[in-house]
PDB file of C-alpha atoms in Angstrom:
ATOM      1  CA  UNK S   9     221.502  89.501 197.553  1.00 67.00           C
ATOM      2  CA  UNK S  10     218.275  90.819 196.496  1.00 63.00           C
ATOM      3  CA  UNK S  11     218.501  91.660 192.386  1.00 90.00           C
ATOM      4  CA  UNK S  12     216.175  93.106 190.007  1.00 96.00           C
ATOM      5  CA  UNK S  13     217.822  93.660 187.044  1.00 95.00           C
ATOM      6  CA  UNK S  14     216.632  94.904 183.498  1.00 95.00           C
ATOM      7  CA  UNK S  15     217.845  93.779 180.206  1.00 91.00           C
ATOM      8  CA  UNK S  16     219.547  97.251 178.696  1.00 91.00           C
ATOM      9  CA  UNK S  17     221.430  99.604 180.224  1.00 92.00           C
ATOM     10  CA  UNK S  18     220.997 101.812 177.056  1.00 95.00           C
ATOM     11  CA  UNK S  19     218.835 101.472 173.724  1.00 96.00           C
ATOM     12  CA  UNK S  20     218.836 103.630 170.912  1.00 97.00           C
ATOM     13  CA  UNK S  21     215.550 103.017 168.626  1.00 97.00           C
ATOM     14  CA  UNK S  22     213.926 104.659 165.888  1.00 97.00           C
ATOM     15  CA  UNK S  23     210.801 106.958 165.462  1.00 97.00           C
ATOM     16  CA  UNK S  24     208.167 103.692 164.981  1.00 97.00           C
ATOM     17  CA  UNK S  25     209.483 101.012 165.700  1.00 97.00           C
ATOM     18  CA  UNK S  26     208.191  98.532 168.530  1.00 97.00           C
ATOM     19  CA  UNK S  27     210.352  98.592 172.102  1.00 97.00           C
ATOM     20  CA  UNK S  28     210.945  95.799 175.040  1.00 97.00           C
ATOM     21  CA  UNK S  29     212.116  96.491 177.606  1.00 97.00           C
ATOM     22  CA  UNK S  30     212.467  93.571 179.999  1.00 97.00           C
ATOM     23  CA  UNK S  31     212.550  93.351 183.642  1.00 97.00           C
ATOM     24  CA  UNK S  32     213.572  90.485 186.021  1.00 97.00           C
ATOM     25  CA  UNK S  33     213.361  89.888 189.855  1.00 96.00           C
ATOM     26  CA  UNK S  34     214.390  86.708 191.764  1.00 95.00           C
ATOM     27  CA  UNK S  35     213.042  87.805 195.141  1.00 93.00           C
ATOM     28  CA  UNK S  36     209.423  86.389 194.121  1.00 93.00           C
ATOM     29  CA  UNK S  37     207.941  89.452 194.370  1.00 93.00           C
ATOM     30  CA  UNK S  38     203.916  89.603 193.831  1.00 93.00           C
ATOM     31  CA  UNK S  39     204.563  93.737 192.859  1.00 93.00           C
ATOM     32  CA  UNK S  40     206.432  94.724 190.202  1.00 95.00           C
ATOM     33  CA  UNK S  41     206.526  98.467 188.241  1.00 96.00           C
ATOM     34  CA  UNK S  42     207.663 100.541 185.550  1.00 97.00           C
ATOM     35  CA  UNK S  43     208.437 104.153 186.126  1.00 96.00           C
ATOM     36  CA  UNK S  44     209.752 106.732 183.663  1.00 96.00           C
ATOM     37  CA  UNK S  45     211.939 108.778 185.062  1.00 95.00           C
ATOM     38  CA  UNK S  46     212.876 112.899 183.845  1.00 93.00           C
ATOM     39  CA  UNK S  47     215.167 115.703 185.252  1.00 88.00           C
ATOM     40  CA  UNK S  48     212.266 117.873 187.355  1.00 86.00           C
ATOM     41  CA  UNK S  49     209.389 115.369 187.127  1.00 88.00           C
ATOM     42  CA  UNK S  50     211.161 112.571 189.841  1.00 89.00           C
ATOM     43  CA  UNK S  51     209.375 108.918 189.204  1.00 93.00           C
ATOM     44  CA  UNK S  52     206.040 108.555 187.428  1.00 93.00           C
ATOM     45  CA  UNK S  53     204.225 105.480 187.021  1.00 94.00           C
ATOM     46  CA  UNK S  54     203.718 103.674 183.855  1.00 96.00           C
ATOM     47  CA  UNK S  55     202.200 100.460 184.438  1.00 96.00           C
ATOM     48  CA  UNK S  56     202.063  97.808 187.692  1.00 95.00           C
ATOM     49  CA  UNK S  57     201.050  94.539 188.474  1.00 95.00           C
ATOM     50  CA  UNK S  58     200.118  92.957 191.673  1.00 93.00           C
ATOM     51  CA  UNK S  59     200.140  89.438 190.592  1.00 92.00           C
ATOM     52  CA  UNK S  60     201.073  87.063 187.031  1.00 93.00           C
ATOM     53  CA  UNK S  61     198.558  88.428 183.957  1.00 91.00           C
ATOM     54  CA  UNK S  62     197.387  90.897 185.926  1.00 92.00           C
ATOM     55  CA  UNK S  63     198.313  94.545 185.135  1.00 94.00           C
ATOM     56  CA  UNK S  64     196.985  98.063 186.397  1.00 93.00           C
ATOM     57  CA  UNK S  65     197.465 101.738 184.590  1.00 94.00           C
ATOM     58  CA  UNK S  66     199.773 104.281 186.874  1.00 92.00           C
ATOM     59  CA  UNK S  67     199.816 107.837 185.852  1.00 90.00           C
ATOM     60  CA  UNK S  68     200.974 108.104 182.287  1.00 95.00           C
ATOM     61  CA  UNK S  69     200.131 104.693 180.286  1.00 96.00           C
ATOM     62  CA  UNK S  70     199.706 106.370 177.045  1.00 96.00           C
ATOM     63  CA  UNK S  71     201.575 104.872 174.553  1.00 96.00           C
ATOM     64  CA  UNK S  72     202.485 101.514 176.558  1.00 97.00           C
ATOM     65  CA  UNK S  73     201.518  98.463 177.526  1.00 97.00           C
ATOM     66  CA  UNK S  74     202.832  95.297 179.382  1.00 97.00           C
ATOM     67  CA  UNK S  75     203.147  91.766 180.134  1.00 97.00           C
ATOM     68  CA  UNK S  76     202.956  90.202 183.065  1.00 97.00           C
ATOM     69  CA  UNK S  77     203.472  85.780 182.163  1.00 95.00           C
ATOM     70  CA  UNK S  78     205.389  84.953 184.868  1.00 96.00           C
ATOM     71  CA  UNK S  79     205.840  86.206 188.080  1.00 95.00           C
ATOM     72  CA  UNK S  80     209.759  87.358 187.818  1.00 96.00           C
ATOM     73  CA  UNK S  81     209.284  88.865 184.302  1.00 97.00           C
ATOM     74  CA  UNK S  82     207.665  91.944 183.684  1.00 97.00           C
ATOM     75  CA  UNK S  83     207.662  93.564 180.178  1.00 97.00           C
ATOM     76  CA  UNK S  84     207.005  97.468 179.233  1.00 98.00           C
ATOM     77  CA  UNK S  85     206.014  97.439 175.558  1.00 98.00           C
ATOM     78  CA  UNK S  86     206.294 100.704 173.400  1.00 97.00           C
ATOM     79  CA  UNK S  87     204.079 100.006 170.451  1.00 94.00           C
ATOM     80  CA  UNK S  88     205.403 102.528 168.092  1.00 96.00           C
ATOM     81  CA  UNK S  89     208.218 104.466 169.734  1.00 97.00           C
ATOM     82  CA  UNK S  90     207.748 108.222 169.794  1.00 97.00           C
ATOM     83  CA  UNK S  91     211.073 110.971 170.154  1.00 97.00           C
ATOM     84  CA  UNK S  92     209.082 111.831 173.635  1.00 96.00           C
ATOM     85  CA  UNK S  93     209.377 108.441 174.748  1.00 97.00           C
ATOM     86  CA  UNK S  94     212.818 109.177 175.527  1.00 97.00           C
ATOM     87  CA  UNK S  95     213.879 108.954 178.972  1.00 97.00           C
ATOM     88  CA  UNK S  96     215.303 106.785 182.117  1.00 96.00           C
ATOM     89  CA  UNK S  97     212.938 103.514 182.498  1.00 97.00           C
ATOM     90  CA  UNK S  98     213.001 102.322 186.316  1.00 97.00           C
ATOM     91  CA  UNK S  99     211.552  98.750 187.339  1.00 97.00           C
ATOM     92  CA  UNK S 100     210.779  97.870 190.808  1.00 96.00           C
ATOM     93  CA  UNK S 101     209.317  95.367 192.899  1.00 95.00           C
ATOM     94  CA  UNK S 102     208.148  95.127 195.775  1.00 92.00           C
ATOM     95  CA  UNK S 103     206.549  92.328 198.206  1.00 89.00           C
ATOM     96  CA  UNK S 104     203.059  92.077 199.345  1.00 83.00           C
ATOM     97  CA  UNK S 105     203.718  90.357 202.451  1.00 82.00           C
ATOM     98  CA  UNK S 106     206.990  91.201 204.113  1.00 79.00           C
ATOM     99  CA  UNK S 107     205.461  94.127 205.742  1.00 78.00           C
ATOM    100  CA  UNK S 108     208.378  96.787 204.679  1.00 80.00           C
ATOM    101  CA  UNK S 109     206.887  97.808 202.137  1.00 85.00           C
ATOM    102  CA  UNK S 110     210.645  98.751 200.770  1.00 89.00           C
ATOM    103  CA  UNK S 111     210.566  98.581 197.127  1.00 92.00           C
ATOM    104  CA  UNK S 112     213.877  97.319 194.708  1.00 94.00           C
ATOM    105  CA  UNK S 113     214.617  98.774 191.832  1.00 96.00           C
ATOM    106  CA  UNK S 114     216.122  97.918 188.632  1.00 96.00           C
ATOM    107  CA  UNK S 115     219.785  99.282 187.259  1.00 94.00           C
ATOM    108  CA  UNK S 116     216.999 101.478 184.729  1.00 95.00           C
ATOM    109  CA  UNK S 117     217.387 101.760 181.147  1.00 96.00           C
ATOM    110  CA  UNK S 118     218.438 104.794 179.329  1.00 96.00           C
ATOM    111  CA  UNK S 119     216.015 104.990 176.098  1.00 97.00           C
ATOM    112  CA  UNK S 120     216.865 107.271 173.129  1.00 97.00           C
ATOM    113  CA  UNK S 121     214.028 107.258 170.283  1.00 97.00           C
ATOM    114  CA  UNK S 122     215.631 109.760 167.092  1.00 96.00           C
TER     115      UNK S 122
ATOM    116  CA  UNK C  18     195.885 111.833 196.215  1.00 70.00           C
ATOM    117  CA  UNK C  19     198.858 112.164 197.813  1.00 80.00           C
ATOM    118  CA  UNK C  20     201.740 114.381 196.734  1.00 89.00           C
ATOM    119  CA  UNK C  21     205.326 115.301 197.329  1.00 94.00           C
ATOM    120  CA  UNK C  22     207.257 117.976 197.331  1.00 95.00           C
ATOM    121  CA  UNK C  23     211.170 118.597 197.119  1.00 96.00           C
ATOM    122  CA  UNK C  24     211.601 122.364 197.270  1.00 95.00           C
ATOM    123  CA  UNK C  25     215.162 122.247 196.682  1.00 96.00           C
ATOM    124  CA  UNK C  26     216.605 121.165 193.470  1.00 95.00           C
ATOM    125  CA  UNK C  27     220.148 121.198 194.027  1.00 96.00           C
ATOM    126  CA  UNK C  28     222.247 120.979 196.955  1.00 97.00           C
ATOM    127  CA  UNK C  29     226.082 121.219 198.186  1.00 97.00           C
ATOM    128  CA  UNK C  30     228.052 120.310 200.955  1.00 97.00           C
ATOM    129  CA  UNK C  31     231.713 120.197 202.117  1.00 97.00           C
ATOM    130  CA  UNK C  32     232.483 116.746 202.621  1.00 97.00           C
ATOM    131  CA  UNK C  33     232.595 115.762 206.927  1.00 97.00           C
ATOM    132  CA  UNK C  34     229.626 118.516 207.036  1.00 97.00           C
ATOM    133  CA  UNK C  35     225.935 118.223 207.813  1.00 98.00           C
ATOM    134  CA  UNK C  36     223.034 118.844 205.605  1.00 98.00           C
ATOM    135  CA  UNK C  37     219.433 118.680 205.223  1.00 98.00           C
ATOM    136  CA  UNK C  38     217.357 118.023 202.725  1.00 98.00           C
ATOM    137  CA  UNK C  39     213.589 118.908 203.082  1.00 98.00           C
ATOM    138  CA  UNK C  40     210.299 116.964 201.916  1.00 98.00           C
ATOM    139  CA  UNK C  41     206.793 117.875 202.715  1.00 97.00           C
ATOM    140  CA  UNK C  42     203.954 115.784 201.823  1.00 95.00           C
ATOM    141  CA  UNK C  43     200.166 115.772 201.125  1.00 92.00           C
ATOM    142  CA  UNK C  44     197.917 112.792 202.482  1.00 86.00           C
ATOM    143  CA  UNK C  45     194.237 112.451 203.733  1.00 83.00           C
ATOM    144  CA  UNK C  46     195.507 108.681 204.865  1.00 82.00           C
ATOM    145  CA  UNK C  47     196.284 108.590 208.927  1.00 80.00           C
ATOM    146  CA  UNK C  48     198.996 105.404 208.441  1.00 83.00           C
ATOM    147  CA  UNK C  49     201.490 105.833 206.227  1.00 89.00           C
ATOM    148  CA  UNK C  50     205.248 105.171 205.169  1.00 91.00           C
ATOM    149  CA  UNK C  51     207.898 108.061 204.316  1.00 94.00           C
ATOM    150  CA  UNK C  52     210.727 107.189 202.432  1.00 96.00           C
ATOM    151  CA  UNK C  53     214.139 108.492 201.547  1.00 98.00           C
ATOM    152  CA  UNK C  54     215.804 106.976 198.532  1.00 97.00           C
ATOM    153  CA  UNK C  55     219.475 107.585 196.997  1.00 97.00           C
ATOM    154  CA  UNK C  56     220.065 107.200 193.239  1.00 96.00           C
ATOM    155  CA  UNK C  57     223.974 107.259 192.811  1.00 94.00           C
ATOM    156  CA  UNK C  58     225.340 108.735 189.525  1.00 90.00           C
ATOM    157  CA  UNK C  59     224.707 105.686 187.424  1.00 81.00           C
ATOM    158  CA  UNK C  60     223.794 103.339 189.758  1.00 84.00           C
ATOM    159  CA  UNK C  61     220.484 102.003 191.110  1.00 90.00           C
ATOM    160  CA  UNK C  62     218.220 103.335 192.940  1.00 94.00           C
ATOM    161  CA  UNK C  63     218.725 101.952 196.856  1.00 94.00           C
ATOM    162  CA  UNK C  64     216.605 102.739 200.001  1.00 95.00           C
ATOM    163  CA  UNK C  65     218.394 104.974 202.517  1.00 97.00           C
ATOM    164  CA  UNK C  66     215.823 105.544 205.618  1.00 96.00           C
ATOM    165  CA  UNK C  67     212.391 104.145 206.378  1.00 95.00           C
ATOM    166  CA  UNK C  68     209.345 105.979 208.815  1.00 94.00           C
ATOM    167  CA  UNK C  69     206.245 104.403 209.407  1.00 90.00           C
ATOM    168  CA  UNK C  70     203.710 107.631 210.239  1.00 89.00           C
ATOM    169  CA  UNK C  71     202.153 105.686 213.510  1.00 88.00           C
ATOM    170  CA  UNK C  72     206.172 105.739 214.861  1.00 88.00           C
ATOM    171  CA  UNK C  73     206.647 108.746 216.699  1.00 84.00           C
ATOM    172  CA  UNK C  74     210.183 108.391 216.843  1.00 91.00           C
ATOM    173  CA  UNK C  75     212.556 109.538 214.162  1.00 94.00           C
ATOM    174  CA  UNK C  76     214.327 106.891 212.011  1.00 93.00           C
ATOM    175  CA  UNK C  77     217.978 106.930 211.781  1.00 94.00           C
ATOM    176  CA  UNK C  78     220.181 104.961 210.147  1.00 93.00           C
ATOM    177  CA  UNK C  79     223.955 105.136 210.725  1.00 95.00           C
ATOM    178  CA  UNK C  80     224.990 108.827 209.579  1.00 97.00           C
ATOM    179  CA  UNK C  81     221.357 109.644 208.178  1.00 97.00           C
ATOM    180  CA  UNK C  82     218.563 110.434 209.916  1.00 97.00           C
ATOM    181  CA  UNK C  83     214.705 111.866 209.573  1.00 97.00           C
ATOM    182  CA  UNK C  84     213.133 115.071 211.406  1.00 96.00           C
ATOM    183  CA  UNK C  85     209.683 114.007 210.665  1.00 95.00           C
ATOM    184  CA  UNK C  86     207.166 116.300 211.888  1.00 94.00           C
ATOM    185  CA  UNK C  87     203.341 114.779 211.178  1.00 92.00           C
ATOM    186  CA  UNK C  88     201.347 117.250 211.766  1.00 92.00           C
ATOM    187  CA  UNK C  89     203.396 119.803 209.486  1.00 94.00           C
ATOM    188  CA  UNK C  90     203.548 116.959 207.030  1.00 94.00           C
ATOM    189  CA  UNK C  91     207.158 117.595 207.001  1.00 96.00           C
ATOM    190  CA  UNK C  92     210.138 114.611 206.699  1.00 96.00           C
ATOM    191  CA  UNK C  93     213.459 116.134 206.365  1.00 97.00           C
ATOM    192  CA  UNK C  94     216.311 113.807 205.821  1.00 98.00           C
ATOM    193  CA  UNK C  95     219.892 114.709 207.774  1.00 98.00           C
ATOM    194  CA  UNK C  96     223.201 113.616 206.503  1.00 98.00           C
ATOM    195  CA  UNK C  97     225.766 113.992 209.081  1.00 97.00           C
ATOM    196  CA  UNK C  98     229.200 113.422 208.285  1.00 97.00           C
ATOM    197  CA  UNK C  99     228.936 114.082 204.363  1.00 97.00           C
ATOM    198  CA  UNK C 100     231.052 111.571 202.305  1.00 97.00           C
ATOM    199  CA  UNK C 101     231.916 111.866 198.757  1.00 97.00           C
ATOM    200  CA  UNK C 102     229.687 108.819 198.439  1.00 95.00           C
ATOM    201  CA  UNK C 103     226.775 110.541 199.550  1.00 97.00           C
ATOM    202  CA  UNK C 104     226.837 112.438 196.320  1.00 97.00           C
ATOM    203  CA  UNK C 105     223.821 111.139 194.471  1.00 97.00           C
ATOM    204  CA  UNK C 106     220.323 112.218 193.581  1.00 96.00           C
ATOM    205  CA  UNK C 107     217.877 112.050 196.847  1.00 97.00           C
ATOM    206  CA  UNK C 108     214.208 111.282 196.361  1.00 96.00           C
ATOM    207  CA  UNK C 109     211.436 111.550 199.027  1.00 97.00           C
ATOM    208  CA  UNK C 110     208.485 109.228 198.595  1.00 95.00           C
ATOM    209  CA  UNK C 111     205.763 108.128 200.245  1.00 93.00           C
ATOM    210  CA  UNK C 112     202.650 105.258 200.718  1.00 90.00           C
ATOM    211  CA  UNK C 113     199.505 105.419 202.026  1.00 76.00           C
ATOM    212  CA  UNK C 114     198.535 101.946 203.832  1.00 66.00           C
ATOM    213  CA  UNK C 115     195.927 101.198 201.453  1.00 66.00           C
ATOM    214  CA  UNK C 116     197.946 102.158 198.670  1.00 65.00           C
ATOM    215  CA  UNK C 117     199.483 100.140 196.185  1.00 72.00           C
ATOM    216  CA  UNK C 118     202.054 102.658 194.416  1.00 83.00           C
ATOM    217  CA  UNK C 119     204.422 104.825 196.012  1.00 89.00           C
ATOM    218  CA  UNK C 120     204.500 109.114 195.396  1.00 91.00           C
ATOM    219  CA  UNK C 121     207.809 110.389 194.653  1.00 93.00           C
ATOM    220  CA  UNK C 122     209.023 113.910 194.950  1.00 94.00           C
ATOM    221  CA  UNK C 123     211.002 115.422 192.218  1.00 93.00           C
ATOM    222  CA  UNK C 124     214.376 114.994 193.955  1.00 95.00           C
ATOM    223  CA  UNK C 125     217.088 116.703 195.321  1.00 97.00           C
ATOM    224  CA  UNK C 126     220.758 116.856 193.722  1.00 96.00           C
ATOM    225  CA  UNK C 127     223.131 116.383 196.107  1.00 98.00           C
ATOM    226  CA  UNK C 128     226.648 117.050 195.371  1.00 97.00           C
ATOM    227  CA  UNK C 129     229.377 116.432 198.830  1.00 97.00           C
ATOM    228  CA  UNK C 130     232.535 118.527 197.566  1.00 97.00           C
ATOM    229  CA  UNK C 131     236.019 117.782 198.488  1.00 95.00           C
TER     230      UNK C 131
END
């Protein structure tokens, strides 16, 4: 059974402070994502990467950045959490060769920043 | 770029109905993938029907099924047979074959009523 799973299901952090949020797939994946997601606005793109170290802006990388060190493991980073960071973060993957181009997503992870 | 659009927020059925939910979509790309995908209360995201543009034939799956129309740039999804499981939030996506990252609509609340 396919899995890509993500290491909160909830996170409450402060106004500052730094933010992981980790991501894991076992399906060895080349793609893998982080979307935020907000009632009205559907999925937007943070951050992707198409293969290990590598790592691409989406549509709203402002405030983020990630890792990319091994190929199931793919890290958003909030530098200094801000109270409109708060949202639903989605990770996905999605393989490069299969030819589906269907695209697995993570449980998501619920971040409150007060 | 490409961009999609859910025009209806928020829909309702009786459950053993049929409903439709609409999508339309903007692309200057000739081959390209339509998507539907279900997001369960609280659950993960999961991929309910597939079309590749170059198929003229409509994709069904089981009870769901696609009315995609290319040159309206139209891809309606049909759920025949509503079942209280169907209640989840429906988003519409799509790919361009050069593309790396998929374009999701804002989604579509679906709520199957006893």
């Amino acid at each position: 059974d396919v899995k890509v799973t993500q290491s909160s299901r909830y996170l409450v952090k402060r106004t500052g402070e730094k933010v992981f949020l980790e991501c894991v797939q076992d399906m060895d994946h080349e793609n893998m994502f982080w979307y935020r997601q907000d009632p009205g606005l559907g999925l937007r793109l943070i951050y992707f990467s198409y293969d290990v170290k590598m790592k691409e802006k989406g549509d709203i990388p402002e405030g983020y950045s990630v890792s990319r060190e091994k190929k199931e493991r793919f890290s958003l980073i909030l530098e200094s959490a801000s109270t409109n960071q708060t949202s639903m973060y989605l990770c996905a993957s999605r393989s490069s060769v299969d030819g589906t181009n269907e695209q697995f997503f993570g449980p998501g992870t619920r971040l409150t920043v007060l | 770029a490409q961009t999609v659009t859910q025009s209806q927020p928020e829909m309702s059925v009786q459950e053993a109905e049929t409903v439709t939910l609409s999508c339309t979509y903007d692309t200057s790309e000739n081959n390209y993938y339509l998507f539907w995908y279900k997001q369960p209360p609280s659950r993960q995201m999961i991929l309910v029907i597939r079309q590749e543009a170059y198929k003229q034939q409509n994709a069904t799956e089981n009870r769901f099924s696609v009315n995609f129309q290319k040159a309206a740039k139209s891809f309606s999804l049909k759920i025949s047979d509503s079942q209280l499981g169907d209640t989840a939030m429906y988003f519409c996506a799509s790919l361009d074959n050069y593309g790396q990252n998929f374009v999701f609509g804002p989604g579509t609340r679906l709520s199957v009523l006893p």
